[in-house]
Each structure stands twice: as C-alpha cells, then as structure tokens.
C-alpha cells in the first residue's frame, strides 16, 4: 500500500542521539543526508514533521515542529494528536534513536493504536550493536514496515500521480 503524503507524519525521536554518533558511524552520516531530504519533502509535499525527546544541537530544519513531551509520551502529546486528528493521519514514519529502545516502543504502541507505522532506517541508529535485525523482525510481525526516506519520497510522488513532481524527485535522488 502506498503512503499518502497528505496524511503522513514524520517523527524524529531523540535526533541528537543519531546525529551526535560521530562521523565514524556510517548511519549518522546517512541520517544527516536524509535530514536534508526531509527539508525538501516539506517543500514538495508539505509534509509535517515533528521532533521529540533529546534535540541537542541538531541542526533541524525550521519546518520541523518541536514537541516538548518525553519521547515515550508521543501518543498522548496533545499537539501531535491534534495534528493527526485534523489531518485524519494514518501513516506515522518514525526515525531517530534508539531503534532498539524508544523507537521500538513507539512503533509497537502506534501499531497497537491502529496507525500505519513505518520505520525510517536511514534516520535511525541502534544503541546495542546487533539488535537492529531482531527489532526489525519483531516490528514486521506487528505490521510495522521498515523503509527509508528515499523510498518513501518516491512512494509519495507516485501516489500523488504528478509526473513532473515524480521526475523532479527522481532527479534529486540521483
């Protein structure tokens, strides 16, 4: 099933943990690249994105709304829930840190609440080496779809059906 950009929401959980992982972490470099792509998504699709938890000094695009709640309180955050209800949102794309802790709990809760939850692997990092494969297997059993922002952007452009936008996205992705 293709995600609809009009009802999709991106949530970055503890982004400081991912972006402070250092240049030695290939995933952190990829996450910084994907964060630039997220800014383009806002311009192309008017995607709403949120950041929650440890924001640190991460250079987040101004289009990303900052939530003041504890990350594990996402599903009760009044600003986030109001936005989801107003947009009739159903697809929540989670990324950040840690995939084997906060992201895991939020994805399981979101699936239990009936949301179409997707895991943005290119915007996520694990705390414990080797746990990511186990987490992904567990989440897939609950209907959580692992993906990347690159894949999702192309998916949104196909779902909208605008050939010019789709071509622009393909050129941007290289």
Tab-separated table of N, CA and C in Angstrom:
chain	number	residue	atom	x	y	z
A	1	UNK	N	0.845	-1.165	0.000
A	1	UNK	CA	0.000	0.000	0.000
A	1	UNK	C	0.901	1.242	0.000
A	2	UNK	N	0.572	2.180	-0.865
A	2	UNK	CA	1.345	3.418	-0.930
A	2	UNK	C	0.895	4.377	0.162
A	3	UNK	N	1.861	5.005	0.807
A	3	UNK	CA	1.549	6.022	1.808
A	3	UNK	C	1.102	7.293	1.097
A	4	UNK	N	0.187	8.002	1.706
A	4	UNK	CA	-0.317	9.269	1.179
A	4	UNK	C	0.410	10.397	1.899
A	5	UNK	N	1.071	11.249	1.142
A	5	UNK	CA	1.848	12.327	1.756
A	5	UNK	C	0.960	13.293	2.539
A	6	UNK	N	-0.316	13.383	2.177
A	6	UNK	CA	-1.221	14.321	2.870
A	6	UNK	C	-1.572	13.860	4.268
A	7	UNK	N	-1.486	12.566	4.519
A	7	UNK	CA	-1.834	12.049	5.840
A	7	UNK	C	-0.651	11.380	6.539
A	8	UNK	N	0.536	11.554	5.984
A	8	UNK	CA	1.744	11.001	6.602
A	8	UNK	C	2.376	12.024	7.534
A	9	UNK	N	2.951	11.536	8.598
A	9	UNK	CA	3.676	12.379	9.538
A	9	UNK	C	5.013	11.716	9.844
A	10	UNK	N	6.083	12.517	9.823
A	10	UNK	CA	7.418	12.025	10.161
A	10	UNK	C	7.713	12.467	11.588
A	11	UNK	N	8.200	11.540	12.400
A	11	UNK	CA	8.560	11.860	13.784
A	11	UNK	C	10.008	11.445	14.011
A	12	UNK	N	10.841	12.423	14.339
A	12	UNK	CA	12.237	12.168	14.710
A	12	UNK	C	12.310	12.091	16.228
A	13	UNK	N	12.727	10.957	16.727
A	13	UNK	CA	12.789	10.707	18.165
A	13	UNK	C	14.241	10.811	18.612
A	14	UNK	N	14.490	11.668	19.580
A	14	UNK	CA	15.855	11.858	20.094
A	14	UNK	C	16.867	12.060	18.964
A	15	UNK	N	16.630	13.017	18.076
A	15	UNK	CA	17.537	13.164	16.926
A	15	UNK	C	18.981	13.453	17.321
A	16	UNK	N	19.193	14.071	18.464
A	16	UNK	CA	20.564	14.375	18.893
A	16	UNK	C	21.383	13.095	19.045
A	17	UNK	N	20.749	12.009	19.455
A	17	UNK	CA	21.464	10.755	19.661
A	17	UNK	C	21.985	10.207	18.339
A	18	UNK	N	21.218	10.402	17.281
A	18	UNK	CA	21.624	9.903	15.965
A	18	UNK	C	22.718	10.788	15.379
A	19	UNK	N	22.496	12.087	15.411
A	19	UNK	CA	23.415	12.999	14.739
A	19	UNK	C	24.692	13.242	15.527
A	20	UNK	N	24.726	12.865	16.798
A	20	UNK	CA	25.955	13.013	17.583
A	20	UNK	C	26.756	11.721	17.604
A	21	UNK	N	26.317	10.738	16.850
A	21	UNK	CA	27.016	9.451	16.843
A	21	UNK	C	28.407	9.562	16.236
A	22	UNK	N	28.683	10.677	15.595
A	22	UNK	CA	30.030	10.909	15.066
A	22	UNK	C	30.181	10.468	13.631
A	23	UNK	N	31.199	11.004	12.997
A	23	UNK	CA	31.466	10.686	11.599
A	23	UNK	C	31.862	9.233	11.408
A	24	UNK	N	32.336	8.579	12.471
A	24	UNK	CA	32.736	7.175	12.351
A	24	UNK	C	31.526	6.283	12.096
A	25	UNK	N	30.366	6.741	12.492
A	25	UNK	CA	29.149	5.958	12.317
A	25	UNK	C	28.550	6.260	10.943
A	26	UNK	N	28.595	5.264	10.067
A	26	UNK	CA	28.066	5.439	8.707
A	26	UNK	C	26.590	5.793	8.751
A	27	UNK	N	25.874	5.242	9.702
A	27	UNK	CA	24.439	5.521	9.820
A	27	UNK	C	24.205	6.988	10.150
A	28	UNK	N	25.060	7.589	10.979
A	28	UNK	CA	24.905	9.015	11.318
A	28	UNK	C	25.105	9.887	10.089
A	29	UNK	N	26.082	9.532	9.252
A	29	UNK	CA	26.288	10.296	8.007
A	29	UNK	C	25.074	10.181	7.104
A	30	UNK	N	24.548	8.973	6.984
A	30	UNK	CA	23.361	8.753	6.143
A	30	UNK	C	22.161	9.514	6.713
A	31	UNK	N	22.051	9.558	8.031
A	31	UNK	CA	20.940	10.275	8.663
A	31	UNK	C	21.011	11.769	8.357
A	32	UNK	N	22.207	12.329	8.352
A	32	UNK	CA	22.350	13.759	8.019
A	32	UNK	C	21.926	14.024	6.575
A	33	UNK	N	22.267	13.112	5.668
A	33	UNK	CA	21.836	13.246	4.268
A	33	UNK	C	20.314	13.166	4.164
A	34	UNK	N	19.729	12.233	4.884
A	34	UNK	CA	18.276	12.065	4.846
A	34	UNK	C	17.562	13.252	5.472
A	35	UNK	N	18.185	13.883	6.455
A	35	UNK	CA	17.584	15.065	7.064
A	35	UNK	C	17.472	16.200	6.041
A	36	UNK	N	18.470	16.326	5.164
A	36	UNK	CA	18.386	17.319	4.087
A	36	UNK	C	17.250	16.970	3.126
A	37	UNK	N	17.067	15.695	2.866
A	37	UNK	CA	15.968	15.247	2.011
A	37	UNK	C	14.626	15.554	2.666
A	38	UNK	N	14.548	15.432	3.985
A	38	UNK	CA	13.307	15.732	4.698
A	38	UNK	C	12.903	17.189	4.503
A	39	UNK	N	13.870	18.092	4.481
A	39	UNK	CA	13.567	19.505	4.238
A	39	UNK	C	12.971	19.687	2.847
A	40	UNK	N	13.488	18.969	1.867
A	40	UNK	CA	12.933	19.035	0.513
A	40	UNK	C	11.511	18.471	0.489
A	41	UNK	N	11.265	17.434	1.279
A	41	UNK	CA	9.921	16.854	1.345
A	41	UNK	C	8.898	17.876	1.805
A	42	UNK	N	9.297	18.713	2.730
A	42	UNK	CA	8.385	19.755	3.206
A	42	UNK	C	8.018	20.685	2.052
A	43	UNK	N	8.994	21.048	1.236
A	43	UNK	CA	8.738	21.946	0.107
A	43	UNK	C	7.890	21.262	-0.968
A	44	UNK	N	8.170	20.013	-1.273
A	44	UNK	CA	7.462	19.315	-2.351
A	44	UNK	C	6.066	18.837	-1.962
A	45	UNK	N	5.953	18.304	-0.746
A	45	UNK	CA	4.716	17.628	-0.350
A	45	UNK	C	4.014	18.273	0.841
A	46	UNK	N	4.588	19.323	1.409
A	46	UNK	CA	4.057	19.960	2.627
A	46	UNK	C	3.941	18.937	3.764
A	47	UNK	N	4.916	18.053	3.838
A	47	UNK	CA	4.938	17.016	4.872
A	47	UNK	C	5.127	17.671	6.238
A	48	UNK	N	4.346	17.229	7.197
A	48	UNK	CA	4.526	17.676	8.573
A	48	UNK	C	5.513	16.743	9.257
A	49	UNK	N	6.489	17.328	9.901
A	49	UNK	CA	7.483	16.548	10.634
A	49	UNK	C	7.586	17.095	12.053
A	50	UNK	N	7.857	16.205	12.975
A	50	UNK	CA	7.967	16.544	14.387
A	50	UNK	C	9.272	15.975	14.935
A	51	UNK	N	9.795	16.627	15.947
A	51	UNK	CA	10.947	16.124	16.689
A	51	UNK	C	10.547	16.079	18.154
A	52	UNK	N	10.931	15.001	18.823
A	52	UNK	CA	10.564	14.821	20.220
A	52	UNK	C	11.747	14.197	20.953
A	53	UNK	N	11.895	14.550	22.216
A	53	UNK	CA	12.977	13.975	23.010
A	53	UNK	C	14.206	14.847	22.989
A	54	UNK	N	15.368	14.212	22.990
A	54	UNK	CA	16.643	14.923	23.040
A	54	UNK	C	16.943	15.522	21.673
A	55	UNK	N	16.770	16.831	21.567
A	55	UNK	CA	17.031	17.535	20.314
A	55	UNK	C	18.472	18.007	20.242
A	56	UNK	N	19.130	18.138	21.387
A	56	UNK	CA	20.516	18.571	21.424
A	56	UNK	C	20.730	19.797	20.567
A	57	UNK	N	21.838	19.819	19.887
A	57	UNK	CA	22.134	20.944	18.991
A	57	UNK	C	21.964	20.524	17.532
A	58	UNK	N	21.169	19.489	17.300
A	58	UNK	CA	20.933	19.009	15.931
A	58	UNK	C	20.381	20.153	15.084
A	59	UNK	N	20.957	20.342	13.923
A	59	UNK	CA	20.526	21.402	13.007
A	59	UNK	C	19.268	20.936	12.275
A	60	UNK	N	18.131	21.105	12.922
A	60	UNK	CA	16.871	20.676	12.333
A	60	UNK	C	16.272	21.798	11.507
A	61	UNK	N	15.672	21.434	10.397
A	61	UNK	CA	15.007	22.396	9.532
A	61	UNK	C	13.904	23.109	10.328
A	62	UNK	N	13.708	24.399	10.091
A	62	UNK	CA	12.662	25.141	10.821
A	62	UNK	C	11.255	24.591	10.590
A	63	UNK	N	11.057	23.821	9.533
A	63	UNK	CA	9.730	23.263	9.260
A	63	UNK	C	9.384	22.109	10.198
A	64	UNK	N	10.348	21.618	10.966
A	64	UNK	CA	10.112	20.503	11.893
A	64	UNK	C	9.616	21.056	13.222
A	65	UNK	N	8.416	20.679	13.593
A	65	UNK	CA	7.826	21.128	14.865
A	65	UNK	C	8.474	20.387	16.023
A	66	UNK	N	8.810	21.123	17.062
A	66	UNK	CA	9.417	20.517	18.250
A	66	UNK	C	8.342	20.238	19.283
A	67	UNK	N	8.268	18.998	19.735
A	67	UNK	CA	7.331	18.608	20.778
A	67	UNK	C	8.076	18.571	22.102
A	68	UNK	N	7.421	19.009	23.156
A	68	UNK	CA	8.112	19.112	24.442
A	68	UNK	C	7.942	17.885	25.323
A	69	UNK	N	7.231	16.907	24.870
A	69	UNK	CA	6.974	15.715	25.677
A	69	UNK	C	8.182	14.789	25.748
A	70	UNK	N	8.125	13.880	26.709
A	70	UNK	CA	9.049	12.760	26.760
A	70	UNK	C	8.770	11.915	25.516
A	71	UNK	N	9.792	11.371	24.872
A	71	UNK	CA	9.546	10.598	23.642
A	71	UNK	C	8.513	9.488	23.793
A	72	UNK	N	8.519	8.809	24.920
A	72	UNK	CA	7.584	7.702	25.095
A	72	UNK	C	6.154	8.170	25.352
A	73	UNK	N	5.945	9.480	25.403
A	73	UNK	CA	4.602	10.043	25.544
A	73	UNK	C	4.060	10.579	24.228
A	74	UNK	N	4.691	10.219	23.108
A	74	UNK	CA	4.256	10.725	21.804
A	74	UNK	C	2.767	10.526	21.575
A	75	UNK	N	2.257	9.349	21.872
A	75	UNK	CA	0.870	9.018	21.552
A	75	UNK	C	-0.133	9.713	22.460
A	76	UNK	N	0.365	10.469	23.452
A	76	UNK	CA	-0.531	11.286	24.280
A	76	UNK	C	-0.176	12.769	24.189
A	77	UNK	N	0.784	13.131	23.348
A	77	UNK	CA	1.160	14.536	23.168
A	77	UNK	C	0.008	15.267	22.485
A	78	UNK	N	-0.512	16.299	23.136
A	78	UNK	CA	-1.715	16.974	22.625
A	78	UNK	C	-1.493	17.633	21.264
A	79	UNK	N	-0.329	18.234	21.041
A	79	UNK	CA	-0.067	18.868	19.748
A	79	UNK	C	-0.011	17.835	18.629
A	80	UNK	N	0.671	16.741	18.879
A	80	UNK	CA	0.803	15.696	17.867
A	80	UNK	C	-0.552	15.047	17.573
A	81	UNK	N	-1.274	14.693	18.604
A	81	UNK	CA	-2.570	14.033	18.420
A	81	UNK	C	-3.553	14.965	17.724
A	82	UNK	N	-3.551	16.247	18.074
A	82	UNK	CA	-4.445	17.207	17.402
A	82	UNK	C	-4.125	17.289	15.916
A	83	UNK	N	-2.845	17.292	15.576
A	83	UNK	CA	-2.443	17.323	14.173
A	83	UNK	C	-2.886	16.052	13.454
A	84	UNK	N	-2.696	14.916	14.083
A	84	UNK	CA	-3.102	13.639	13.482
A	84	UNK	C	-4.611	13.604	13.244
A	85	UNK	N	-5.377	14.058	14.221
A	85	UNK	CA	-6.832	14.040	14.077
A	85	UNK	C	-7.292	15.020	13.001
A	86	UNK	N	-6.688	16.195	12.949
A	86	UNK	CA	-7.081	17.205	11.959
A	86	UNK	C	-6.791	16.740	10.536
A	87	UNK	N	-5.715	16.008	10.364
A	87	UNK	CA	-5.331	15.551	9.026
A	87	UNK	C	-5.887	14.170	8.703
A	88	UNK	N	-6.581	13.577	9.660
A	88	UNK	CA	-7.024	12.191	9.545
A	88	UNK	C	-5.818	11.305	9.237
A	89	UNK	N	-4.694	11.665	9.867
A	89	UNK	CA	-3.430	10.979	9.628
A	89	UNK	C	-3.481	9.516	9.990
A	90	UNK	N	-2.828	8.738	9.172
A	90	UNK	CA	-2.814	7.307	9.459
A	90	UNK	C	-1.427	6.705	9.305
A	91	UNK	N	-0.513	7.395	8.628
A	91	UNK	CA	0.819	6.840	8.400
A	91	UNK	C	1.835	7.643	9.210
A	92	UNK	N	2.475	6.983	10.152
A	92	UNK	CA	3.470	7.625	11.000
A	92	UNK	C	4.818	6.985	10.696
A	93	UNK	N	5.761	7.823	10.270
A	93	UNK	CA	7.104	7.354	9.933
A	93	UNK	C	8.040	7.757	11.066
A	94	UNK	N	8.596	6.778	11.743
A	94	UNK	CA	9.447	7.010	12.915
A	94	UNK	C	10.918	6.828	12.557
A	95	UNK	N	11.742	7.725	13.050
A	95	UNK	CA	13.180	7.601	12.910
A	95	UNK	C	13.845	8.244	14.111
A	96	UNK	N	15.079	7.901	14.351
A	96	UNK	CA	15.817	8.523	15.449
A	96	UNK	C	16.564	7.508	16.281
A	97	UNK	N	16.667	7.805	17.559
A	97	UNK	CA	17.417	6.953	18.458
A	97	UNK	C	16.590	6.632	19.705
A	98	UNK	N	16.760	5.559	20.173
A	98	UNK	CA	17.439	4.396	19.632
A	98	UNK	C	16.401	3.452	19.051
A	99	UNK	N	16.758	2.809	17.940
A	99	UNK	CA	15.827	1.908	17.256
A	99	UNK	C	15.471	0.725	18.138
A	100	UNK	N	16.395	0.309	18.991
A	100	UNK	CA	16.185	-0.847	19.852
A	100	UNK	C	15.619	-0.470	21.219
A	101	UNK	N	15.229	0.784	21.381
A	101	UNK	CA	14.624	1.223	22.644
A	101	UNK	C	13.396	2.082	22.355
A	102	UNK	N	13.557	3.413	22.344
A	102	UNK	CA	12.410	4.315	22.202
A	102	UNK	C	11.632	4.086	20.906
A	103	UNK	N	12.328	3.927	19.791
A	103	UNK	CA	11.653	3.725	18.507
A	103	UNK	C	10.849	2.421	18.537
A	104	UNK	N	11.431	1.380	19.084
A	104	UNK	CA	10.739	0.087	19.196
A	104	UNK	C	9.433	0.252	19.972
A	105	UNK	N	9.503	0.899	21.134
A	105	UNK	CA	8.309	1.056	21.964
A	105	UNK	C	7.245	1.902	21.257
A	106	UNK	N	7.662	3.001	20.633
A	106	UNK	CA	6.700	3.869	19.939
A	106	UNK	C	6.063	3.164	18.750
A	107	UNK	N	6.843	2.393	18.010
A	107	UNK	CA	6.304	1.677	16.854
A	107	UNK	C	5.290	0.626	17.298
A	108	UNK	N	5.603	-0.114	18.349
A	108	UNK	CA	4.666	-1.117	18.851
A	108	UNK	C	3.383	-0.465	19.354
A	109	UNK	N	3.515	0.649	20.078
A	109	UNK	CA	2.332	1.360	20.569
A	109	UNK	C	1.489	1.883	19.402
A	110	UNK	N	2.143	2.487	18.414
A	110	UNK	CA	1.423	3.030	17.266
A	110	UNK	C	0.669	1.956	16.499
A	111	UNK	N	1.303	0.805	16.303
A	111	UNK	CA	0.635	-0.301	15.620
A	111	UNK	C	-0.559	-0.782	16.435
A	112	UNK	N	-0.388	-0.863	17.749
A	112	UNK	CA	-1.475	-1.289	18.628
A	112	UNK	C	-2.634	-0.301	18.571
A	113	UNK	N	-2.327	0.996	18.408
A	113	UNK	CA	-3.365	2.028	18.312
A	113	UNK	C	-4.028	2.079	16.934
A	114	UNK	N	-3.516	1.308	15.998
A	114	UNK	CA	-4.144	1.223	14.686
A	114	UNK	C	-3.532	2.092	13.601
A	115	UNK	N	-2.392	2.706	13.867
A	115	UNK	CA	-1.731	3.526	12.855
A	115	UNK	C	-0.904	2.652	11.915
A	116	UNK	N	-0.737	3.130	10.699
A	116	UNK	CA	0.168	2.532	9.727
A	116	UNK	C	1.550	3.084	10.088
A	117	UNK	N	2.358	2.302	10.778
A	117	UNK	CA	3.650	2.761	11.268
A	117	UNK	C	4.753	2.226	10.360
A	118	UNK	N	5.662	3.119	10.028
A	118	UNK	CA	6.824	2.734	9.226
A	118	UNK	C	8.083	3.175	9.956
A	119	UNK	N	9.120	2.409	9.774
A	119	UNK	CA	10.393	2.647	10.443
A	119	UNK	C	11.388	3.189	9.423
A	120	UNK	N	11.834	4.421	9.615
A	120	UNK	CA	12.801	5.048	8.711
A	120	UNK	C	14.210	4.630	9.131
A	121	UNK	N	14.710	3.591	8.493
A	121	UNK	CA	16.009	3.046	8.871
A	121	UNK	C	17.152	4.019	8.620
A	122	UNK	N	17.032	4.862	7.589
A	122	UNK	CA	18.116	5.791	7.274
A	122	UNK	C	18.161	6.991	8.216
A	123	UNK	N	17.153	7.147	9.058
A	123	UNK	CA	17.147	8.217	10.053
A	123	UNK	C	17.225	7.657	11.467
A	124	UNK	N	17.704	6.428	11.594
A	124	UNK	CA	17.725	5.766	12.898
A	124	UNK	C	19.080	5.151	13.199
A	125	UNK	N	19.361	5.013	14.483
A	125	UNK	CA	20.567	4.337	14.961
A	125	UNK	C	20.188	3.420	16.115
A	126	UNK	N	20.963	2.374	16.274
A	126	UNK	CA	20.758	1.456	17.391
A	126	UNK	C	21.739	1.765	18.508
A	127	UNK	N	21.361	1.429	19.720
A	127	UNK	CA	22.271	1.596	20.845
A	127	UNK	C	23.167	0.368	20.979
A	128	UNK	N	22.570	-0.809	20.895
A	128	UNK	CA	23.310	-2.055	21.078
A	128	UNK	C	23.571	-2.716	19.731
A	129	UNK	N	24.830	-2.871	19.420
A	129	UNK	CA	25.246	-3.494	18.158
A	129	UNK	C	24.597	-4.871	18.017
A	130	UNK	N	24.005	-5.100	16.866
A	130	UNK	CA	23.411	-6.396	16.581
A	130	UNK	C	21.938	-6.519	16.918
A	131	UNK	N	21.358	-5.537	17.607
A	131	UNK	CA	19.951	-5.622	17.986
A	131	UNK	C	18.999	-5.212	16.864
A	132	UNK	N	19.501	-4.482	15.873
A	132	UNK	CA	18.624	-3.940	14.837
A	132	UNK	C	17.858	-5.034	14.087
A	133	UNK	N	18.522	-6.104	13.696
A	133	UNK	CA	17.848	-7.174	12.945
A	133	UNK	C	16.715	-7.782	13.769
A	134	UNK	N	16.946	-7.996	15.054
A	134	UNK	CA	15.916	-8.543	15.926
A	134	UNK	C	14.736	-7.581	16.036
A	135	UNK	N	15.026	-6.297	16.189
A	135	UNK	CA	13.976	-5.279	16.295
A	135	UNK	C	13.136	-5.263	15.029
A	136	UNK	N	13.784	-5.272	13.878
A	136	UNK	CA	13.055	-5.224	12.607
A	136	UNK	C	12.147	-6.442	12.463
A	137	UNK	N	12.657	-7.615	12.785
A	137	UNK	CA	11.837	-8.833	12.708
A	137	UNK	C	10.621	-8.726	13.629
A	138	UNK	N	10.851	-8.235	14.823
A	138	UNK	CA	9.756	-8.097	15.784
A	138	UNK	C	8.709	-7.111	15.284
A	139	UNK	N	9.159	-5.967	14.758
A	139	UNK	CA	8.222	-4.954	14.283
A	139	UNK	C	7.431	-5.422	13.062
A	140	UNK	N	8.092	-6.130	12.158
A	140	UNK	CA	7.401	-6.645	10.972
A	140	UNK	C	6.261	-7.578	11.389
A	141	UNK	N	6.475	-8.368	12.438
A	141	UNK	CA	5.420	-9.254	12.940
A	141	UNK	C	4.181	-8.473	13.373
A	142	UNK	N	4.365	-7.212	13.742
A	142	UNK	CA	3.259	-6.362	14.178
A	142	UNK	C	2.793	-5.406	13.082
A	143	UNK	N	3.269	-5.608	11.861
A	143	UNK	CA	2.805	-4.804	10.736
A	143	UNK	C	3.558	-3.510	10.501
A	144	UNK	N	4.649	-3.287	11.221
A	144	UNK	CA	5.461	-2.089	11.026
A	144	UNK	C	6.386	-2.332	9.831
A	145	UNK	N	6.384	-1.403	8.895
A	145	UNK	CA	7.128	-1.574	7.645
A	145	UNK	C	8.467	-0.848	7.724
A	146	UNK	N	9.582	-1.575	7.576
A	146	UNK	CA	10.877	-0.890	7.515
A	146	UNK	C	11.066	-0.292	6.124
A	147	UNK	N	11.568	0.927	6.076
A	147	UNK	CA	11.773	1.628	4.813
A	147	UNK	C	12.856	2.681	5.001
A	148	UNK	N	13.046	3.496	3.988
A	148	UNK	CA	13.955	4.638	4.086
A	148	UNK	C	13.201	5.878	3.626
A	149	UNK	N	13.723	7.024	3.941
A	149	UNK	CA	13.086	8.260	3.497
A	149	UNK	C	13.144	8.347	1.973
A	150	UNK	N	14.241	7.908	1.375
A	150	UNK	CA	14.354	7.929	-0.092
A	150	UNK	C	13.226	7.118	-0.738
A	151	UNK	N	13.003	5.922	-0.230
A	151	UNK	CA	11.925	5.086	-0.768
A	151	UNK	C	10.568	5.748	-0.563
A	152	UNK	N	10.376	6.343	0.598
A	152	UNK	CA	9.104	6.966	0.929
A	152	UNK	C	8.826	8.177	0.046
A	153	UNK	N	9.846	8.975	-0.225
A	153	UNK	CA	9.668	10.158	-1.073
A	153	UNK	C	9.217	9.740	-2.467
A	154	UNK	N	9.838	8.719	-3.012
A	154	UNK	CA	9.429	8.234	-4.331
A	154	UNK	C	8.000	7.682	-4.267
A	155	UNK	N	7.694	6.989	-3.192
A	155	UNK	CA	6.344	6.452	-2.987
A	155	UNK	C	5.311	7.579	-2.971
A	156	UNK	N	5.596	8.651	-2.223
A	156	UNK	CA	4.672	9.787	-2.184
A	156	UNK	C	4.475	10.387	-3.571
A	157	UNK	N	5.562	10.515	-4.326
A	157	UNK	CA	5.455	11.128	-5.656
A	157	UNK	C	4.635	10.248	-6.609
A	158	UNK	N	4.745	8.941	-6.478
A	158	UNK	CA	3.955	8.027	-7.308
A	158	UNK	C	2.491	8.092	-6.890
A	159	UNK	N	2.231	8.120	-5.592
A	159	UNK	CA	0.860	8.133	-5.083
A	159	UNK	C	0.123	9.393	-5.522
A	160	UNK	N	0.800	10.523	-5.551
A	160	UNK	CA	0.171	11.782	-5.953
A	160	UNK	C	-0.202	11.754	-7.432
A	161	UNK	N	0.609	11.106	-8.238
A	161	UNK	CA	0.311	10.987	-9.658
A	161	UNK	C	0.748	12.167	-10.511
A	162	UNK	N	1.555	13.053	-9.966
A	162	UNK	CA	2.059	14.214	-10.707
A	162	UNK	C	3.387	13.823	-11.354
A	163	UNK	N	3.388	13.654	-12.673
A	163	UNK	CA	4.590	13.195	-13.363
A	163	UNK	C	5.753	14.169	-13.251
A	164	UNK	N	5.460	15.460	-13.298
A	164	UNK	CA	6.532	16.455	-13.190
A	164	UNK	C	7.196	16.380	-11.816
A	165	UNK	N	6.390	16.247	-10.771
A	165	UNK	CA	6.933	16.122	-9.414
A	165	UNK	C	7.727	14.826	-9.279
A	166	UNK	N	7.177	13.753	-9.818
A	166	UNK	CA	7.883	12.466	-9.754
A	166	UNK	C	9.239	12.555	-10.449
A	167	UNK	N	9.291	13.217	-11.590
A	167	UNK	CA	10.556	13.376	-12.311
A	167	UNK	C	11.540	14.222	-11.500
A	168	UNK	N	11.043	15.283	-10.869
A	168	UNK	CA	11.898	16.132	-10.047
A	168	UNK	C	12.476	15.331	-8.874
A	169	UNK	N	11.635	14.520	-8.254
A	169	UNK	CA	12.088	13.684	-7.136
A	169	UNK	C	13.143	12.704	-7.614
A	170	UNK	N	12.911	12.064	-8.746
A	170	UNK	CA	13.880	11.091	-9.265
A	170	UNK	C	15.211	11.748	-9.564
A	171	UNK	N	15.173	12.955	-10.120
A	171	UNK	CA	16.426	13.678	-10.385
A	171	UNK	C	17.155	14.023	-9.097
A	172	UNK	N	16.403	14.458	-8.090
A	172	UNK	CA	17.003	14.816	-6.809
A	172	UNK	C	17.642	13.594	-6.148
A	173	UNK	N	16.975	12.441	-6.260
A	173	UNK	CA	17.501	11.223	-5.646
A	173	UNK	C	18.707	10.671	-6.390
A	174	UNK	N	18.884	11.137	-7.630
A	174	UNK	CA	20.059	10.728	-8.400
A	174	UNK	C	19.796	9.503	-9.148
